[in-house]
Short mmCIF file of C-alpha atoms and ligand atoms in Angstrom, two decimals:
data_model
loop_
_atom_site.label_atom_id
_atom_site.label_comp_id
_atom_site.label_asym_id
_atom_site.label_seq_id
_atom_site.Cartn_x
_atom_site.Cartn_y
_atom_site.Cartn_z
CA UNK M 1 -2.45 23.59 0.30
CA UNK M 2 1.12 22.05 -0.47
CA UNK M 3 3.14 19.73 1.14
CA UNK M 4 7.23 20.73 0.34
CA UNK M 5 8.95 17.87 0.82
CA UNK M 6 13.26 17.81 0.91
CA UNK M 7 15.79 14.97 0.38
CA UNK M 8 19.52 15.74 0.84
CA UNK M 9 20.70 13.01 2.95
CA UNK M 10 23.23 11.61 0.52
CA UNK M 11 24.19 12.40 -2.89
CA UNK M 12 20.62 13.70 -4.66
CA UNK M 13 18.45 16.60 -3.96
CA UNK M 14 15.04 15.85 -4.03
CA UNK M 15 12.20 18.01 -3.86
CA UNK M 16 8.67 17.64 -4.36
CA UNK M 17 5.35 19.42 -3.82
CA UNK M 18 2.09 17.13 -3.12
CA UNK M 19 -1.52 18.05 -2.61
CA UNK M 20 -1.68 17.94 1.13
CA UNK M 21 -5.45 17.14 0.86
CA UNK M 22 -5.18 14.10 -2.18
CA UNK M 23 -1.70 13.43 -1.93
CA UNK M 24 -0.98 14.04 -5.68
CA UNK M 25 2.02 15.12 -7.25
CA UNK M 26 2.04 19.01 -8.17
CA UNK M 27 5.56 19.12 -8.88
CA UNK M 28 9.20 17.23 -8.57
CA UNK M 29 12.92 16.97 -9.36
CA UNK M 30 15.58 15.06 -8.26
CA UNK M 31 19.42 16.87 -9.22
CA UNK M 32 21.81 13.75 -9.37
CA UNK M 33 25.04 14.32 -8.47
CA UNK M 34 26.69 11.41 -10.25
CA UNK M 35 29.37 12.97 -12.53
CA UNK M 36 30.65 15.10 -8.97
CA UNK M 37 31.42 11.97 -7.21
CA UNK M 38 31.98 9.52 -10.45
CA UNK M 39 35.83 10.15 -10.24
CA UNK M 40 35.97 8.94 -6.37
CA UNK M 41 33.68 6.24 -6.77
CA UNK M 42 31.87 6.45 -3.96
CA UNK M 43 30.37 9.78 -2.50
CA UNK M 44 32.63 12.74 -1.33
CA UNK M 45 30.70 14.34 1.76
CA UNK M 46 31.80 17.80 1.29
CA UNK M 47 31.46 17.74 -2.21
CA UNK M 48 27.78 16.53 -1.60
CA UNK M 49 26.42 18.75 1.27
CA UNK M 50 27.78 22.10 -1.23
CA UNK M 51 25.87 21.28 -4.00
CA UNK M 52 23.10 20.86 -1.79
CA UNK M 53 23.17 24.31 -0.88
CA UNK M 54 23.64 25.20 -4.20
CA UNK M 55 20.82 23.54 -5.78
CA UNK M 56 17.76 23.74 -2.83
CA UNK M 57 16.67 27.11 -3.31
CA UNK M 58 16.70 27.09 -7.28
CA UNK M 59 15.13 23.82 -7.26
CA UNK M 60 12.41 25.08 -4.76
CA UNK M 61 11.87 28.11 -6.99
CA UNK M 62 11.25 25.75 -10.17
CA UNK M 63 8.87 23.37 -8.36
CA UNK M 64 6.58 26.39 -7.28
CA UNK M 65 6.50 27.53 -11.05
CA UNK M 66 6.09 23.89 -12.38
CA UNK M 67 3.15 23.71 -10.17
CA UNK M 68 1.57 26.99 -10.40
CA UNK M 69 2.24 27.52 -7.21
CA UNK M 70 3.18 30.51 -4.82
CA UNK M 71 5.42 30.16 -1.89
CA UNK M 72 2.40 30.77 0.36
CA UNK M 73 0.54 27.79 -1.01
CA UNK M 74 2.98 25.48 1.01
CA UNK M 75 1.34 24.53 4.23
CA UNK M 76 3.69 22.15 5.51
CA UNK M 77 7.48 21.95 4.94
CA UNK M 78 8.93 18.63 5.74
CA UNK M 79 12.26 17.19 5.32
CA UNK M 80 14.66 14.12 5.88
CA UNK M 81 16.59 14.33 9.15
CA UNK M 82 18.45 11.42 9.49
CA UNK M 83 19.66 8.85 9.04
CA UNK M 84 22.85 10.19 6.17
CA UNK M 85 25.83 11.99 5.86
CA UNK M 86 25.46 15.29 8.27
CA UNK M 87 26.84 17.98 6.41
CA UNK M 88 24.41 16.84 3.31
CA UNK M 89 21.13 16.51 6.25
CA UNK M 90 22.21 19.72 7.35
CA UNK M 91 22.24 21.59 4.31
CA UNK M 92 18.29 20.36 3.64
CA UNK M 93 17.33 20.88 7.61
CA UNK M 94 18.66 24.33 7.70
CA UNK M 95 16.75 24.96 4.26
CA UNK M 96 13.60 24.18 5.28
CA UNK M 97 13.78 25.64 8.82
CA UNK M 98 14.35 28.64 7.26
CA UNK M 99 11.81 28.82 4.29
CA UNK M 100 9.16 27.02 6.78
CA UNK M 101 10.15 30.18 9.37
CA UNK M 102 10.03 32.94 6.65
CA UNK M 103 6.58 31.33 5.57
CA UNK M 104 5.28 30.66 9.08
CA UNK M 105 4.13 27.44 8.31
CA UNK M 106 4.84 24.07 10.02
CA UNK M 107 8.42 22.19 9.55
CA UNK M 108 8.61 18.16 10.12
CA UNK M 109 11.27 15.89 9.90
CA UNK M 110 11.31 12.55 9.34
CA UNK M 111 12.91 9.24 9.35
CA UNK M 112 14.66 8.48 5.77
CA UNK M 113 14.63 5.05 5.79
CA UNK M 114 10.72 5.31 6.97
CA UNK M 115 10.07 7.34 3.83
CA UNK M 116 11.98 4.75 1.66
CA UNK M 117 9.77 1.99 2.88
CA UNK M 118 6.27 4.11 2.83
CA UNK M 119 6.67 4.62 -1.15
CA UNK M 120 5.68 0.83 -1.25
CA UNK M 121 1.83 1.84 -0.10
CA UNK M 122 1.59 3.81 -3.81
CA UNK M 123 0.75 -0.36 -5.20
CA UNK M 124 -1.86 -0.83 -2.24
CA UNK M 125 -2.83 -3.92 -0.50
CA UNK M 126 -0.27 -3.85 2.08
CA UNK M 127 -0.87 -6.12 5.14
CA UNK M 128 0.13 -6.24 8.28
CA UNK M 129 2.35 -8.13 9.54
CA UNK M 130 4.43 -7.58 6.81
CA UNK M 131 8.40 -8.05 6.33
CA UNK M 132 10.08 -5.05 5.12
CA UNK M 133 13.25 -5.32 2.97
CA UNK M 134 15.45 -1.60 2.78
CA UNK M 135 18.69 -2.00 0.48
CA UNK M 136 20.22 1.02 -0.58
CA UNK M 137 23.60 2.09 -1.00
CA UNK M 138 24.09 2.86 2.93
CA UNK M 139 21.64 0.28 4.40
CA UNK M 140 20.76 -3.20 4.23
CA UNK M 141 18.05 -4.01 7.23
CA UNK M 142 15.48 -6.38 7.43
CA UNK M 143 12.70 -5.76 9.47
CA UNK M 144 8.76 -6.24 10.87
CA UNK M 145 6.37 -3.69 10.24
CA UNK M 146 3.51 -4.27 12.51
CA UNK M 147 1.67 -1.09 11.36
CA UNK M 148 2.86 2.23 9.65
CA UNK M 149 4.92 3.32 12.51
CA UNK M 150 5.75 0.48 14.60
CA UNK M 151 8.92 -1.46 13.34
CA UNK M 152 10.85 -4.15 14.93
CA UNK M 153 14.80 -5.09 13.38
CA UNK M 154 14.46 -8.92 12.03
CA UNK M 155 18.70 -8.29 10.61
CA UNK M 156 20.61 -5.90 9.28
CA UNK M 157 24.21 -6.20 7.90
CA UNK M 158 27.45 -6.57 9.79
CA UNK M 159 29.89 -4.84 6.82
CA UNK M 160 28.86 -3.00 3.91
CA UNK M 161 25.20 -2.40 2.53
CA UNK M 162 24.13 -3.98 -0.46
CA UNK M 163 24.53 -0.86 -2.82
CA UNK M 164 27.43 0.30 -1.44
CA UNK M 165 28.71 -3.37 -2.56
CA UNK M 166 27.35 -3.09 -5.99
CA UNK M 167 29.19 0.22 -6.15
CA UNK M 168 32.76 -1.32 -4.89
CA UNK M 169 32.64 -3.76 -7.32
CA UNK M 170 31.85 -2.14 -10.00
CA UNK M 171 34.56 0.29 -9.28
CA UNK M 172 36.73 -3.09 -8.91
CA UNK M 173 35.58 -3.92 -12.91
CA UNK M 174 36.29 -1.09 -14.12
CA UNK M 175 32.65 0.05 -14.32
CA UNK M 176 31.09 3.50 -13.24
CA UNK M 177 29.33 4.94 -10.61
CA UNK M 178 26.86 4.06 -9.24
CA UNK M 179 27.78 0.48 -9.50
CA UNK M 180 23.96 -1.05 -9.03
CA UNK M 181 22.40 -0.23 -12.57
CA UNK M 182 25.66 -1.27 -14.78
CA UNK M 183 26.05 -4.27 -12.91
CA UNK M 184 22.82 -5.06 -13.64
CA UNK M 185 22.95 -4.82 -17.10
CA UNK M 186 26.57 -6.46 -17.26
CA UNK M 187 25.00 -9.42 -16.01
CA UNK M 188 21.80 -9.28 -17.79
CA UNK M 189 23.81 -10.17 -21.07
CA UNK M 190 26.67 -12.22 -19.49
CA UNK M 191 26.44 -16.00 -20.82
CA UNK M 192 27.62 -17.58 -17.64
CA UNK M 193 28.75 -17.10 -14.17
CA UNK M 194 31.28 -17.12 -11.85
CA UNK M 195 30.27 -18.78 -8.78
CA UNK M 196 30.53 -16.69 -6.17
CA UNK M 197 30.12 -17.92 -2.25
CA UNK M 198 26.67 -16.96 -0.40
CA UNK M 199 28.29 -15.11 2.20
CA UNK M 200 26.24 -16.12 6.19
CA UNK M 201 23.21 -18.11 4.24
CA UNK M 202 23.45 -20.97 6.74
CA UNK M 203 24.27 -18.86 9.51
CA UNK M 204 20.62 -19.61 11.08
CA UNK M 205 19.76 -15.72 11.79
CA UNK M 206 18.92 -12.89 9.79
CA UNK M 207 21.90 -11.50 9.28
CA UNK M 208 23.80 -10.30 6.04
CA UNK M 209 27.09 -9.65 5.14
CA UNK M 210 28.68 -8.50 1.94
CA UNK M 211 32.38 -7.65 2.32
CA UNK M 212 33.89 -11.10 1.99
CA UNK M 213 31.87 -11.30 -1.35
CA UNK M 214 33.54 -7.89 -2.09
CA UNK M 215 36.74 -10.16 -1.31
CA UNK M 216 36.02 -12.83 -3.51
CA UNK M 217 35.50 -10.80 -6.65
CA UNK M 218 38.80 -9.10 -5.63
CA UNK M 219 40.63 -12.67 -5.30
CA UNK M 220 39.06 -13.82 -8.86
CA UNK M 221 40.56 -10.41 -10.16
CA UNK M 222 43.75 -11.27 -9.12
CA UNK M 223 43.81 -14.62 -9.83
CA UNK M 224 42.87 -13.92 -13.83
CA UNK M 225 45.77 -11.40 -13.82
CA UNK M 226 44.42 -9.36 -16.64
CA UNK M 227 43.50 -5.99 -15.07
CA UNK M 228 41.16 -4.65 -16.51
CA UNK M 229 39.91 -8.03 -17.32
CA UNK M 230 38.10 -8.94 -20.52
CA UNK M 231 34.73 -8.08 -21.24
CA UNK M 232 33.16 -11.27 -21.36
CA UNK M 233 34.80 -12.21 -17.96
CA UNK M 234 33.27 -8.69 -16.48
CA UNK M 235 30.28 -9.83 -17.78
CA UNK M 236 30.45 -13.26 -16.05
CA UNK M 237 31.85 -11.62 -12.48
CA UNK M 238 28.57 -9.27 -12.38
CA UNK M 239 26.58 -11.94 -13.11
CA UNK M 240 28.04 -14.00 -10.52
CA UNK M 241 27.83 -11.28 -8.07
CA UNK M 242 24.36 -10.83 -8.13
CA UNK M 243 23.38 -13.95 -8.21
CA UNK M 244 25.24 -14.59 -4.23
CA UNK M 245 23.26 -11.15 -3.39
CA UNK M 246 19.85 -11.94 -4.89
CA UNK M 247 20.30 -15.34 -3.44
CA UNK M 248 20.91 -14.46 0.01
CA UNK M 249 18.76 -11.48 -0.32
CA UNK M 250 15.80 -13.56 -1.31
CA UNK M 251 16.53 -16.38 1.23
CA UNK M 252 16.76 -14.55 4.52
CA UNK M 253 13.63 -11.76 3.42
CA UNK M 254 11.34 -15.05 3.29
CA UNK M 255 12.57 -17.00 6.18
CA UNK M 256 11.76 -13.91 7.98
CA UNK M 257 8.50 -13.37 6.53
CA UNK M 258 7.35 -17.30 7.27
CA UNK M 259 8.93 -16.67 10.83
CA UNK M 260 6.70 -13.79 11.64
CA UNK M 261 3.80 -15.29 9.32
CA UNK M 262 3.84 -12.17 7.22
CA UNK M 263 1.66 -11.96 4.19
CA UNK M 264 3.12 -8.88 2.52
CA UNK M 265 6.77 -8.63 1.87
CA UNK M 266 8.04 -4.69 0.96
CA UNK M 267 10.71 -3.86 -0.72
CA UNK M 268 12.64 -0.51 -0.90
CA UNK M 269 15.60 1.51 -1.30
CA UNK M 270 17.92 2.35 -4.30
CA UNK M 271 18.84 -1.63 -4.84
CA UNK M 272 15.14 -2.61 -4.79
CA UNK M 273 14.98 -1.08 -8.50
CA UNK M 274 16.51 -4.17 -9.47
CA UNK M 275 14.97 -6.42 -11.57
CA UNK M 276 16.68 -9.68 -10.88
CA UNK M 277 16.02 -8.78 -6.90
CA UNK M 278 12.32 -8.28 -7.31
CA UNK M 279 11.39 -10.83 -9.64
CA UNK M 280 13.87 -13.65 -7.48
CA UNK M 281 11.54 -12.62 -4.50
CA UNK M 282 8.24 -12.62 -6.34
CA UNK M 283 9.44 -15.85 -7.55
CA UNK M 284 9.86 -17.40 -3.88
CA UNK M 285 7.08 -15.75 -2.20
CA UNK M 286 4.15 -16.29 -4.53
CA UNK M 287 3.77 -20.03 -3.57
CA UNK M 288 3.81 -19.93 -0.20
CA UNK M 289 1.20 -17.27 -0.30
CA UNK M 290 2.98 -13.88 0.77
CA UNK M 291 2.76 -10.72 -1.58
CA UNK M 292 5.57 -8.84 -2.99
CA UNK M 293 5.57 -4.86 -2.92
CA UNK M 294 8.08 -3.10 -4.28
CA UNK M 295 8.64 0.35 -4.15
CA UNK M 296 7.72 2.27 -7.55
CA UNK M 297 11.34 1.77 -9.74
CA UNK M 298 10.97 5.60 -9.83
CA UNK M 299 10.81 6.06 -6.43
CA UNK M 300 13.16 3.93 -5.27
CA UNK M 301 16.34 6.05 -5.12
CA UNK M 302 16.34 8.92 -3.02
CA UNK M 303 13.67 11.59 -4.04
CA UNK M 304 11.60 14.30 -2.56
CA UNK M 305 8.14 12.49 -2.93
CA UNK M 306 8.93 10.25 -0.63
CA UNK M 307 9.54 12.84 2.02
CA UNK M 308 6.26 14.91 1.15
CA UNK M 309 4.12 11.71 1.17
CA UNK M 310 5.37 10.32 4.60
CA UNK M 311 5.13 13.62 6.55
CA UNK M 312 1.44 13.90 4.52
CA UNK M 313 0.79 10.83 6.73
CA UNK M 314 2.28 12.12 10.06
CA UNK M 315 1.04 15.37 9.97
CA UNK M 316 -2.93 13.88 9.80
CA UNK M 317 -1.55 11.98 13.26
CA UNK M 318 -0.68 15.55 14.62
CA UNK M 319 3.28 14.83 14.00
CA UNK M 320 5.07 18.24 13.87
CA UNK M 321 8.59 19.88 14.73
CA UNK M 322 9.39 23.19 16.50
CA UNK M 323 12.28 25.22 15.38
CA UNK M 324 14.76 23.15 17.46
CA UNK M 325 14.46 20.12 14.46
CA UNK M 326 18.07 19.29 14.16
CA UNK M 327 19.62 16.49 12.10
CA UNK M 328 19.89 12.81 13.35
CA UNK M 329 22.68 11.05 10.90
CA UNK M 330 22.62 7.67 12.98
CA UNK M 331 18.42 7.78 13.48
CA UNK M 332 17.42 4.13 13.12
CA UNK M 333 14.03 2.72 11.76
CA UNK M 334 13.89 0.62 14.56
O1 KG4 S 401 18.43 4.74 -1.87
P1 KG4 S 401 19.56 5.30 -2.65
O2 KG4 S 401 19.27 6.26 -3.76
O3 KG4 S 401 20.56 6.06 -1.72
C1 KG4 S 401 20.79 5.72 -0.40
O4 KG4 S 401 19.95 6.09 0.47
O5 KG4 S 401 21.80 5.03 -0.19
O6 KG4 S 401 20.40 4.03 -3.19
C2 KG4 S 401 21.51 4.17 -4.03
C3 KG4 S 401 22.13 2.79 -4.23
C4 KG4 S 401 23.47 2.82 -4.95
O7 KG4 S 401 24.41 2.07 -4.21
C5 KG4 S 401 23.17 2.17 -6.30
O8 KG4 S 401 24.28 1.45 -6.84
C6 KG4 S 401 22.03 1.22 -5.94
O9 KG4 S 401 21.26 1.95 -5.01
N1 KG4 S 401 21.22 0.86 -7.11
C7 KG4 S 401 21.10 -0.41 -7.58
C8 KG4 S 401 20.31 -0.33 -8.75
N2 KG4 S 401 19.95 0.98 -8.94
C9 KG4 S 401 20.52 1.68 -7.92
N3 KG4 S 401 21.63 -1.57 -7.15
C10 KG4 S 401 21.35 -2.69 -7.85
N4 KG4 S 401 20.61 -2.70 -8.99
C11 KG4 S 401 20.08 -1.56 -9.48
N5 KG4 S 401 19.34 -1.58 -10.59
ZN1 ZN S 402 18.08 6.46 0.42
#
């Protein structure tokens, strides 16, 4: 038997099919919708949730035949049902309602964020209590897993997520979208940096914020008066950028971790791909004896396996939906 799993709770379609019994991948896709939304910068909701619709049922189709698979070989059908945008959750919920009804098979939802977080068991060793970092480009929370299941908010942030920064300021350069990768690389080569402020590091909680950073790249913008600036000054602005983030980032994810005496710290989300991010927390955590986990780089933006694997999980606890599953775009981890 199959587990179908479906991702459409921002700007990707993901679908995958895993073994129910071993877990293993028999098939997956993800259908980026990058060059729809490059021109806005940022994602257009309606634009999104109709390409869902457009792409779900050929994708399905092509996963079955990638796996050898038949429609009735899918036991389970599970699916992401909040938190996103809800035209794009709807689009997937409504999907698999109604290929898990025509089937007569099982539908579950489940928590996006959740299934984010649970692609960090693929490295094993996880323990518990462990500090979870989620940064993608609509979230930025902080918070204690106790056990697979029970989660309790450490911070989260006040303004704009992490990604969603990395995406504003890259539009603000000049640079495409999605801002994260190309920032990264920007900075990878840049020879110095600007010197950015770390925006709430002293501020004694757990808290992040990234908008006045957003403000401070603006203000250096302005301030050089060359728009678009030159290359080697792009180069020194992404640099500087990440460096606040990955700082604060770092900072905050390991005084929580000391303050609840966590020995594995997880990272996930889109952000969590990045290299500066993971190796500035690896850095900080191996001597004081906590564990770093990052989410596969693969898995780290939104995909289908993510979805299939969770629900795998649930559904051995006896998790399940009836045909009333509806969407949940404000559903919190915790
Ligand atoms: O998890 P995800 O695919 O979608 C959401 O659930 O939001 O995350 C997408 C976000 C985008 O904002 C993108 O710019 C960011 O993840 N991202 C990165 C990197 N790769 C993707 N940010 C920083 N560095 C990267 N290498
Ligand atoms: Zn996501």
């Amino acid at each position: 038997m199959l587990i179908l799993g479906i991702e459409t709770s921002c700007d990707e379609t993901g679908i995958a099919l895993i073994d129910t019994r071993t877990g293993a991948v028999a098939a997956e896709a993800v259908a980026s919708q990058n060059e729809i939304h490059a021109p806005y910068a940022g994602v257009v909701p309606e634009l999104a949730s109709r390409r869902h619709l457009g792409t779900l049922a050929p994708m399905t189709a092509r996963a079955l035949r990638d796996a050898g698979a038949e429609a009735d070989d899918v036991g389970l059908v599970a699916v992401a049902r909040g938190p996103g945008l809800a035209g794009c959750l709807l689009a997937g919920v409504s999907f698999a309602k109604g290929f898990a009804y025509a089937l007569g098979v099982p539908v579950l939802g489940v928590n996006h964020l959740e299934a984010h977080l649970y692609t960090c068991v693929a490295a094993g060793g996880v323990e518990f209590p462990a500090v979870a970092l989620i940064v993608s480009g609509g979230h930025t929370l902080l918070a204690l897993v106790h056990e697979w299941g029970r989660y309790e908010l450490l911070g989260q942030t006040r303004d704009d997520a992490v990604g969603e920064a990395y995406d504003k300021v890259a539009s603000m350069l000049g640079l495409p979208y999605p801002g994260g990768p190309v920032i990264e690389a920007r900075a990878r080569r840049a020879s110095r940096a600007v010197r950015f402020p770390r925006p709430l590091i002293k501020s004694g909680d757990l808290e992040f914020s990234l908008s006045g950073l957003k403000t401070a790249v603006r203000t250096r913008l302005k301030a050089g008066g060359v728009s678009p600036p030159a290359r080697e000054e792009v180069d020194a602005i992404a640099r500087g950028f990440q460096e606040a983030v990955v700082e604060v980032l770092r900072l905050k994810t390991i005084e929580g971790a000391r303050r609840a005496r966590a020995r594995s710290v997880l990272l996930a989300g889109g952000v969590a791909r990045n290299e500066a991010l993971r190796a500035g927390l690896e850095r900080e955590a191996a001597p004081r004896g906590m564990r770093v986990i990052p989410s596969p780089p693969r898995y780290c933006t939104d995909n289908g396996m993510m979805i299939a694997s969770l629900a795998r999980r649930q559904m051995a606890e006896g998790q399940r939906d009836g045909w009333d599953l509806d969407i949940d775009p404000g559903l919190r981890l915790c």
